[in-house]
Structure formats: C-alpha cells, structure tokens
Coordinates of C-alpha atoms in Angstrom, one line a residue:
M983 CA -74.0 109.3 -52.8
L984 CA -72.8 106.5 -55.0
P985 CA -72.8 102.7 -53.8
A986 CA -69.7 101.4 -52.7
W987 CA -68.4 98.8 -55.1
D988 CA -68.4 95.2 -53.9
A989 CA -64.6 95.1 -55.1
A990 CA -62.3 97.9 -56.0
I991 CA -58.9 97.2 -57.3
M992 CA -56.3 100.0 -58.1
L993 CA -53.2 99.8 -60.0
V994 CA -50.7 102.7 -60.0
D995 CA -48.1 102.6 -63.0
M996 CA -45.3 105.0 -62.8
N997 CA -44.9 106.5 -66.3
A998 CA -41.5 106.0 -68.0
F999 CA -40.1 105.9 -64.4
F1000 CA -36.2 105.9 -65.1
A1001 CA -36.5 108.6 -67.8
S1002 CA -39.0 110.5 -65.5
V1003 CA -36.7 110.8 -62.3
E1004 CA -33.9 111.9 -64.4
Q1005 CA -36.6 114.9 -66.0
R1006 CA -37.4 115.5 -62.6
D1007 CA -33.9 116.1 -61.4
R1008 CA -32.9 118.1 -64.3
P1009 CA -35.7 120.6 -65.2
E1010 CA -34.1 121.7 -68.6
W1011 CA -34.8 118.0 -70.0
R1012 CA -38.6 118.2 -69.2
G1013 CA -40.6 118.0 -72.3
R1014 CA -37.6 116.7 -74.0
P1015 CA -36.5 113.1 -75.5
V1016 CA -34.2 111.3 -72.8
A1017 CA -32.6 107.8 -73.4
I1018 CA -31.1 105.8 -70.4
T1019 CA -28.5 103.9 -71.2
N1020 CA -26.0 101.6 -69.4
G1021 CA -23.4 104.0 -68.4
M1022 CA -22.0 106.6 -70.6
Q1023 CA -20.0 103.9 -72.4
G1024 CA -23.3 101.6 -73.0
T1025 CA -24.8 101.6 -76.9
C1026 CA -28.0 100.3 -76.1
I1027 CA -31.1 101.8 -74.6
I1028 CA -32.4 100.6 -71.2
T1029 CA -36.0 102.9 -71.5
C1030 CA -36.7 106.4 -72.5
S1031 CA -39.2 109.3 -72.1
Y1032 CA -42.2 109.4 -73.8
E1033 CA -41.1 112.4 -75.7
A1034 CA -38.2 110.0 -77.5
R1035 CA -41.0 107.5 -77.8
T1036 CA -42.9 109.4 -79.9
H1037 CA -40.0 109.5 -82.6
G1038 CA -40.0 105.6 -82.8
I1039 CA -37.2 104.7 -79.9
K1040 CA -37.8 101.6 -78.1
T1041 CA -35.9 99.8 -75.3
G1042 CA -33.3 97.7 -76.5
M1043 CA -32.9 99.9 -79.5
R1044 CA -29.3 100.8 -80.6
L1045 CA -28.1 104.5 -79.3
K1046 CA -27.0 104.6 -83.1
H1047 CA -30.1 103.9 -84.5
A1048 CA -31.9 106.1 -82.1
L1049 CA -30.0 109.1 -82.6
R1050 CA -30.7 108.8 -86.4
L1051 CA -34.5 108.7 -85.5
C1052 CA -33.8 111.7 -83.2
P1053 CA -31.0 113.8 -83.3
D1054 CA -31.9 115.8 -80.3
L1055 CA -31.8 112.7 -78.1
I1056 CA -30.3 113.1 -74.6
R1057 CA -28.4 110.4 -73.4
C1058 CA -28.5 109.4 -69.6
P1059 CA -26.6 106.8 -67.6
A1060 CA -28.7 105.2 -65.5
D1061 CA -28.6 105.8 -61.8
P1062 CA -30.2 102.6 -59.9
H1063 CA -29.9 103.6 -56.5
R1064 CA -31.7 107.0 -57.3
Y1065 CA -34.5 105.0 -59.0
A1066 CA -34.9 102.5 -56.0
A1067 CA -34.8 105.7 -53.4
T1068 CA -37.6 107.1 -55.5
S1069 CA -39.6 103.9 -55.8
T1070 CA -39.3 103.3 -52.1
A1071 CA -40.9 106.7 -51.2
I1072 CA -44.0 105.9 -53.7
M1073 CA -44.9 102.5 -52.2
T1074 CA -44.4 104.2 -48.5
T1075 CA -47.0 106.8 -49.4
L1076 CA -49.5 104.3 -51.0
Q1077 CA -49.1 102.2 -47.9
E1078 CA -50.4 105.0 -46.2
I1079 CA -53.7 105.2 -48.4
T1080 CA -53.8 101.1 -47.7
P1081 CA -52.2 98.4 -46.4
D1082 CA -53.6 95.9 -48.4
I1083 CA -50.9 96.7 -51.3
E1084 CA -48.9 94.3 -53.8
V1085 CA -45.6 95.9 -55.1
F1086 CA -45.6 94.5 -58.8
S1087 CA -42.5 95.9 -59.6
V1088 CA -40.2 99.1 -59.3
D1089 CA -42.7 101.4 -60.8
E1090 CA -45.9 99.3 -60.1
A1091 CA -48.5 98.6 -57.6
F1092 CA -51.5 97.0 -57.2
L1093 CA -53.8 98.5 -53.9
D1094 CA -57.1 96.8 -52.9
I1095 CA -59.1 99.9 -52.0
T1096 CA -62.3 98.1 -51.5
R1097 CA -62.6 98.8 -47.7
C1098 CA -61.3 102.4 -48.4
Q1099 CA -64.7 103.6 -50.0
R1100 CA -66.4 104.4 -46.6
L1101 CA -63.3 106.4 -45.5
L1102 CA -61.8 108.1 -48.6
G1103 CA -64.7 108.3 -51.0
T1104 CA -65.7 106.6 -54.5
P1105 CA -63.0 104.9 -56.8
L1106 CA -62.4 108.2 -58.4
Q1107 CA -62.0 110.2 -55.6
I1108 CA -59.0 107.6 -54.1
A1109 CA -57.4 107.5 -57.4
R1110 CA -57.0 111.1 -57.7
L1111 CA -55.9 111.0 -54.1
A1112 CA -53.0 108.3 -54.8
K1113 CA -51.9 110.2 -58.1
R1114 CA -51.8 113.4 -56.2
R1115 CA -49.6 111.6 -52.9
V1116 CA -46.8 110.1 -55.6
F1117 CA -46.6 113.2 -57.0
E1118 CA -45.9 115.0 -53.7
A1119 CA -43.7 112.0 -52.5
S1120 CA -41.7 111.6 -55.6
G1121 CA -42.4 114.6 -58.1
V1122 CA -43.1 112.2 -60.6
L1123 CA -46.4 111.6 -62.3
C1124 CA -48.2 108.3 -62.5
S1125 CA -51.2 106.5 -64.4
V1126 CA -53.8 104.9 -62.4
G1127 CA -56.3 102.1 -63.5
I1128 CA -59.1 100.9 -61.3
S1129 CA -61.7 98.0 -61.9
G1130 CA -63.0 94.9 -59.6
D1131 CA -60.1 92.7 -60.5
K1132 CA -56.3 92.7 -61.2
T1133 CA -56.4 92.3 -65.0
T1134 CA -58.7 94.9 -65.9
A1135 CA -57.3 97.5 -63.8
K1136 CA -54.0 96.6 -65.1
F1137 CA -55.4 96.9 -68.8
A1138 CA -57.0 100.4 -67.6
A1139 CA -54.0 102.0 -66.3
K1140 CA -52.1 101.8 -69.6
L1141 CA -55.2 103.2 -71.6
Q1142 CA -54.1 106.9 -71.0
K1143 CA -50.3 107.4 -70.8
P1144 CA -48.9 109.1 -69.3
D1145 CA -50.7 110.9 -66.5
G1146 CA -53.9 109.0 -67.1
L1147 CA -56.7 107.8 -64.8
T1148 CA -59.0 105.2 -66.3
I1149 CA -62.0 103.9 -64.6
I1150 CA -63.7 100.5 -65.5
P1151 CA -66.6 99.7 -63.2
P1152 CA -66.8 95.8 -62.7
W1153 CA -69.9 95.8 -64.2
E1154 CA -68.7 97.0 -67.8
A1155 CA -65.6 95.4 -67.4
A1156 CA -66.7 92.2 -70.1
Q1157 CA -68.1 94.6 -72.4
R1158 CA -65.0 97.1 -72.3
L1159 CA -62.4 93.9 -72.9
H1160 CA -64.8 92.3 -75.9
D1161 CA -62.9 93.5 -78.8
V1162 CA -59.6 93.6 -77.0
P1163 CA -56.9 90.8 -78.4
V1164 CA -56.1 88.5 -75.4
T1165 CA -52.4 88.7 -75.7
E1166 CA -53.1 92.5 -74.6
L1167 CA -53.9 91.5 -71.1
C1168 CA -51.0 91.0 -68.5
G1169 CA -49.9 87.1 -68.3
I1170 CA -51.2 85.9 -71.9
A1171 CA -47.8 85.8 -73.6
K1172 CA -47.6 85.1 -77.6
G1173 CA -47.4 81.2 -76.9
I1174 CA -50.7 81.1 -75.0
G1175 CA -52.1 83.4 -77.7
R1176 CA -51.3 80.9 -80.3
F1177 CA -52.9 78.2 -78.3
L1178 CA -55.9 80.4 -78.2
A1179 CA -55.9 81.3 -81.8
E1180 CA -55.9 77.8 -82.9
H1181 CA -59.2 77.3 -80.7
G1182 CA -60.9 80.5 -82.4
V1183 CA -60.0 83.0 -79.5
V1184 CA -58.6 86.2 -80.7
T1185 CA -60.3 88.7 -78.6
C1186 CA -61.6 88.5 -75.1
G1187 CA -64.8 88.2 -76.1
D1188 CA -64.5 85.5 -78.2
M1189 CA -63.6 83.3 -74.8
R1190 CA -66.8 83.0 -73.7
H1191 CA -67.3 80.3 -76.7
L1192 CA -64.6 78.2 -75.6
P1193 CA -65.2 75.8 -72.7
I1194 CA -63.3 76.6 -69.5
S1195 CA -62.3 73.0 -69.7
V1196 CA -60.3 73.4 -72.5
L1197 CA -58.0 75.7 -70.9
A1198 CA -58.0 74.0 -67.8
R1199 CA -56.7 70.8 -69.6
R1200 CA -53.8 72.5 -71.0
F1201 CA -52.7 74.7 -68.2
G1202 CA -54.2 73.9 -64.8
N1203 CA -55.3 76.4 -62.8
P1204 CA -53.6 79.5 -64.7
G1205 CA -55.7 78.0 -67.6
R1206 CA -58.7 78.7 -65.7
R1207 CA -57.9 82.1 -64.4
I1208 CA -57.3 83.2 -68.1
W1209 CA -60.8 82.3 -69.0
Y1210 CA -62.1 84.3 -66.2
M1211 CA -59.4 87.3 -67.0
C1212 CA -60.8 87.4 -70.5
Q1213 CA -64.2 88.2 -69.0
G1214 CA -63.1 90.9 -66.5
Q1215 CA -63.5 88.6 -63.6
D1216 CA -59.6 87.9 -62.6
P1217 CA -60.2 86.0 -59.1
A1218 CA -56.7 86.6 -58.6
T1219 CA -56.0 88.6 -54.9
L1220 CA -53.2 90.4 -54.2
Q1221 CA -50.1 88.9 -53.1
Q1222 CA -49.0 90.6 -50.3
E1223 CA -46.9 87.9 -48.9
V1224 CA -45.2 85.7 -51.7
P1225 CA -43.5 82.6 -50.5
A1226 CA -40.1 82.2 -51.1
P1227 CA -39.0 80.7 -54.0
K1228 CA -36.4 77.6 -54.5
S1229 CA -35.1 79.5 -57.3
I1230 CA -35.2 82.7 -58.8
G1231 CA -34.7 83.4 -62.7
H1232 CA -35.3 85.8 -65.3
G1233 CA -34.5 85.2 -69.1
K1234 CA -35.1 87.0 -72.2
V1235 CA -35.6 85.6 -75.9
L1236 CA -33.4 87.8 -78.3
P1237 CA -33.7 88.4 -81.8
P1238 CA -32.3 85.3 -83.8
D1239 CA -28.5 85.1 -84.2
T1240 CA -27.6 87.9 -81.9
R1241 CA -24.0 88.9 -81.9
D1242 CA -23.7 92.2 -80.6
R1243 CA -21.7 92.2 -77.3
E1244 CA -23.1 95.2 -75.8
L1245 CA -26.6 94.0 -76.7
L1246 CA -26.0 90.8 -74.6
H1247 CA -24.5 93.0 -71.9
T1248 CA -27.2 95.2 -71.8
W1249 CA -29.9 92.2 -71.7
L1250 CA -27.8 90.5 -69.2
L1251 CA -27.6 93.5 -66.8
H1252 CA -31.6 93.8 -66.8
M1253 CA -31.6 90.2 -66.0
S1254 CA -29.1 90.5 -63.0
T1255 CA -31.0 93.7 -61.7
R1256 CA -34.2 91.9 -61.6
V1257 CA -33.0 88.9 -60.0
G1258 CA -31.0 91.0 -57.5
A1259 CA -34.4 92.7 -56.7
R1260 CA -36.6 89.8 -56.4
L1261 CA -33.9 88.1 -53.9
R1262 CA -34.1 91.1 -51.7
R1263 CA -38.0 91.1 -51.8
H1264 CA -37.7 88.0 -50.0
D1265 CA -34.9 88.6 -48.2
L1266 CA -33.0 86.0 -49.6
Q1267 CA -29.0 85.6 -50.8
A1268 CA -27.5 83.1 -53.1
S1269 CA -23.9 81.8 -53.8
S1270 CA -24.6 79.7 -57.0
F1271 CA -26.0 81.3 -60.4
F1272 CA -26.8 79.7 -63.4
I1273 CA -25.4 82.2 -66.1
G1274 CA -26.6 81.1 -69.7
L1275 CA -26.3 82.0 -73.5
R1276 CA -28.2 80.0 -75.6
T1277 CA -26.9 79.3 -79.2
A1278 CA -28.1 76.8 -81.8
A1279 CA -25.4 74.3 -80.5
G1280 CA -26.9 74.7 -76.8
W1281 CA -26.3 76.8 -73.8
D1282 CA -22.9 78.5 -73.0
G1283 CA -22.0 79.3 -69.6
G1284 CA -23.4 77.3 -66.5
K1285 CA -23.3 77.2 -63.0
L1286 CA -21.1 79.9 -61.2
R1287 CA -20.7 80.9 -57.5
C1288 CA -19.8 83.9 -55.8
A1289 CA -17.3 83.7 -53.0
L1290 CA -19.9 84.9 -50.3
P1291 CA -23.5 84.8 -50.7
T1292 CA -25.4 88.1 -52.6
N1293 CA -28.5 89.6 -53.7
D1294 CA -26.3 92.7 -55.4
G1295 CA -27.4 92.9 -59.3
G1296 CA -24.0 93.9 -59.6
V1297 CA -22.0 91.2 -58.5
I1298 CA -24.5 89.0 -60.5
M1299 CA -23.8 91.1 -63.4
S1300 CA -19.7 90.4 -62.5
L1301 CA -20.5 86.7 -63.4
C1302 CA -22.6 87.5 -66.5
Q1303 CA -19.5 89.2 -67.7
R1304 CA -17.1 86.3 -67.1
V1305 CA -19.5 84.3 -69.4
I1306 CA -19.2 86.7 -72.3
D1307 CA -15.5 87.1 -72.0
E1308 CA -14.5 83.7 -71.2
L1309 CA -17.0 81.5 -72.3
W1310 CA -18.7 82.7 -75.0
S1311 CA -16.8 82.6 -78.6
G1312 CA -18.9 85.1 -80.6
Q1313 CA -21.5 82.7 -81.9
G1314 CA -25.0 83.7 -82.5
V1315 CA -27.1 83.9 -79.4
H1316 CA -31.1 83.8 -79.4
Q1317 CA -31.6 83.7 -75.6
V1318 CA -30.0 84.9 -72.2
Q1319 CA -30.8 83.3 -68.8
V1320 CA -29.6 84.4 -65.3
T1321 CA -31.0 82.5 -62.2
A1322 CA -30.1 82.2 -58.5
L1323 CA -29.8 78.8 -57.4
N1324 CA -30.8 77.5 -53.9
P1325 CA -31.1 81.0 -52.1
V1326 CA -31.1 81.4 -48.8
S1327 CA -32.3 83.8 -46.0
T1328 CA -30.0 86.8 -44.8
G1329 CA -31.1 87.2 -41.5
K1330 CA -31.6 90.7 -42.1
Q1331 CA -34.2 93.0 -43.9
L1332 CA -32.4 94.6 -47.1
E1333 CA -33.7 96.9 -50.0
L1334 CA -36.7 95.9 -51.6
F1335 CA -36.5 97.8 -55.0
D1336 CA -33.9 97.4 -57.7
T1337 CA -34.0 98.7 -61.6
A1338 CA -36.4 96.2 -62.7
D1339 CA -37.4 96.8 -66.3
D1340 CA -39.3 100.1 -66.8
T1341 CA -42.7 99.9 -68.2

C-alpha cells in the first residue's frame, strides 16, 4: 500500500458549468456548440460550451461575431436558479466526502483530503470517487486536480479539461511548475507579473533566484505567499469560515473606450450577481451600493440606495440599469464597479450560490 501524503488538497472544477447544465437538460444539445446569453435579447455571451470554444468563442464576445465563427451555435438564455440548484447539490455531495471544504466559487471547491486517505484510499482513488459522486448528484462532469497545496491543485485541475484528472505529488510540484509562466497561477495578476518580470522572474522556476524579501517589501504577506506558490509550497489553508467583510465589491476592466450598451449591461450583470452571491455567503444584506462606470473624465454613477436591504443580484442590477439609463451619457468606459457598502446581517441563512463567473 502506498504511503499517505502528509498533505493532500483537491480542487474540483465543473466543466463549462452553465453550458453543461443546459446540455444535461437538453440531450439533443450534447456535443454541440452552446452559448449562454443574458436572456433572449442579450447580444453578449456569458459563457459557452467546450464545443463552442473550439471555434474561438469566448466569454464577453458579441453574439453576432460568435455566429460568424460558428453558424451552428445554439443560443440559450441563462437560468441562474437552475445553476444555483445544481451547484448546491454538488457542494452537498462533496461535503459527504470530507467536511474540510472551501467553496471557492459557484463551480469550484477545494477539499482537504489529507485525513481521508486511511478511510477512502489514495488521492487517485479519492479523486475518482469525487468525480463519480459529482456526476451522480448533478449529471455534470468535472475536472479534478490534486497536489499538496491549493495553488498547485488548482493549476493541475485545468491541465486536462474537460473531464480531467491530474495529480501532482507534492514532491514533484516544484519541478512541474518550473517552466510555467507565473501569471498562469491563480492569484498572480498581470500587474504582479510585470513587477516580477522587472526582477527577472517570468516562470515559476525563476522565483528561486529572487529573494523572498523583495516580494515581502513590495506586497507584504501576499508577496511571501506568491514566493512559495511558485515553488509548489503554497502555505494557504482552506477558508471554511470567511470573516464578514465591511464591503463587498467586484469590478472589471473593459477594452478601452467601450461604448456598447449591451456589453456594459452584460458585465454589470456579472458584477451584480457575484456581489449578491458573496453577500448571501456571509448571510449579509446591504441598502447602499456604489455603482460606477469609469471614463477618461472619472467615475459616472455613485452611491445608490435600495428601499430595503437586499442580497439579490437582480435588485442590484436594477441599480446598475439606473446608472446606465440616467447617468451615463455615452462616453467611452474602461472599467465597471459594483460594491455593496456597509452590509449587515440578515439574521437568517440564505442561499449560498448565484451565477458567479463560469470558468
């Protein structure tokens, strides 16, 4: 029998989640290119199936452009409540494998399976169990990555999509990441990537030549974590109970000088639903929201209030619509922002999931 790992972290990632739910419920769509849009009037793609992605179709693309790339593309309006119900079923079944779980997004979860090995077997056996249980609970396929830390497990999960299973033993993590660009790791954005490149760090293997103190001085503890992440030793533990924040916001940098109303509507809907999901995760509501469209002249929009506290993405989106209709005069936008201000406890447990970004 193989020895148990000292630490074993598994990342379960649903494959093209929203589109997969639609293909599950419409068997005639299986194996065909499907694009999810914001209602039947929406002209921007929220996400799409892997069959559509092979044609070059991407999130945020105009439907007209997508149809030129793939004339047989099936257009489907989003059904957030059905996706949320499926997500809840998946997370519930994963909790039956181990209670040590961090729900990372609507379609992703980290599981610490270190203590499961004596009962459930090797990491490979546990991964196969998770994939089977997820499919039995939801009818949707997933990809699984396992390693000794969160970052390497998440990297592993994306290597064999869709329906993949990749295991990177902890003692092989540094070597497997050696030639991987640092910006391929979750949490290392382009801005940090530019800073690292200026210091000679382009791949994870380059990090060993950069003193950890350089990152610590620039970024503090997150910088120290990045140094270890690139060497397959992410020290972060699962966040099973996240402290309630003082504000909850999401933003998106858009292509320069964006003037397309439908595109703005699509991204504001993304931000609104994600803010609503996070509010519910913390059992919070808010009455005040910052809704902003950033232009060359500054921010259009500002602080808006609801009649009653809410954590409903649709209600938040109605505030965004007011900004578009009443405060935006058509000038080019390069960033959108939706933030819940001073959220308060709802006093009751609400739904955890909403239509967060599908990855």
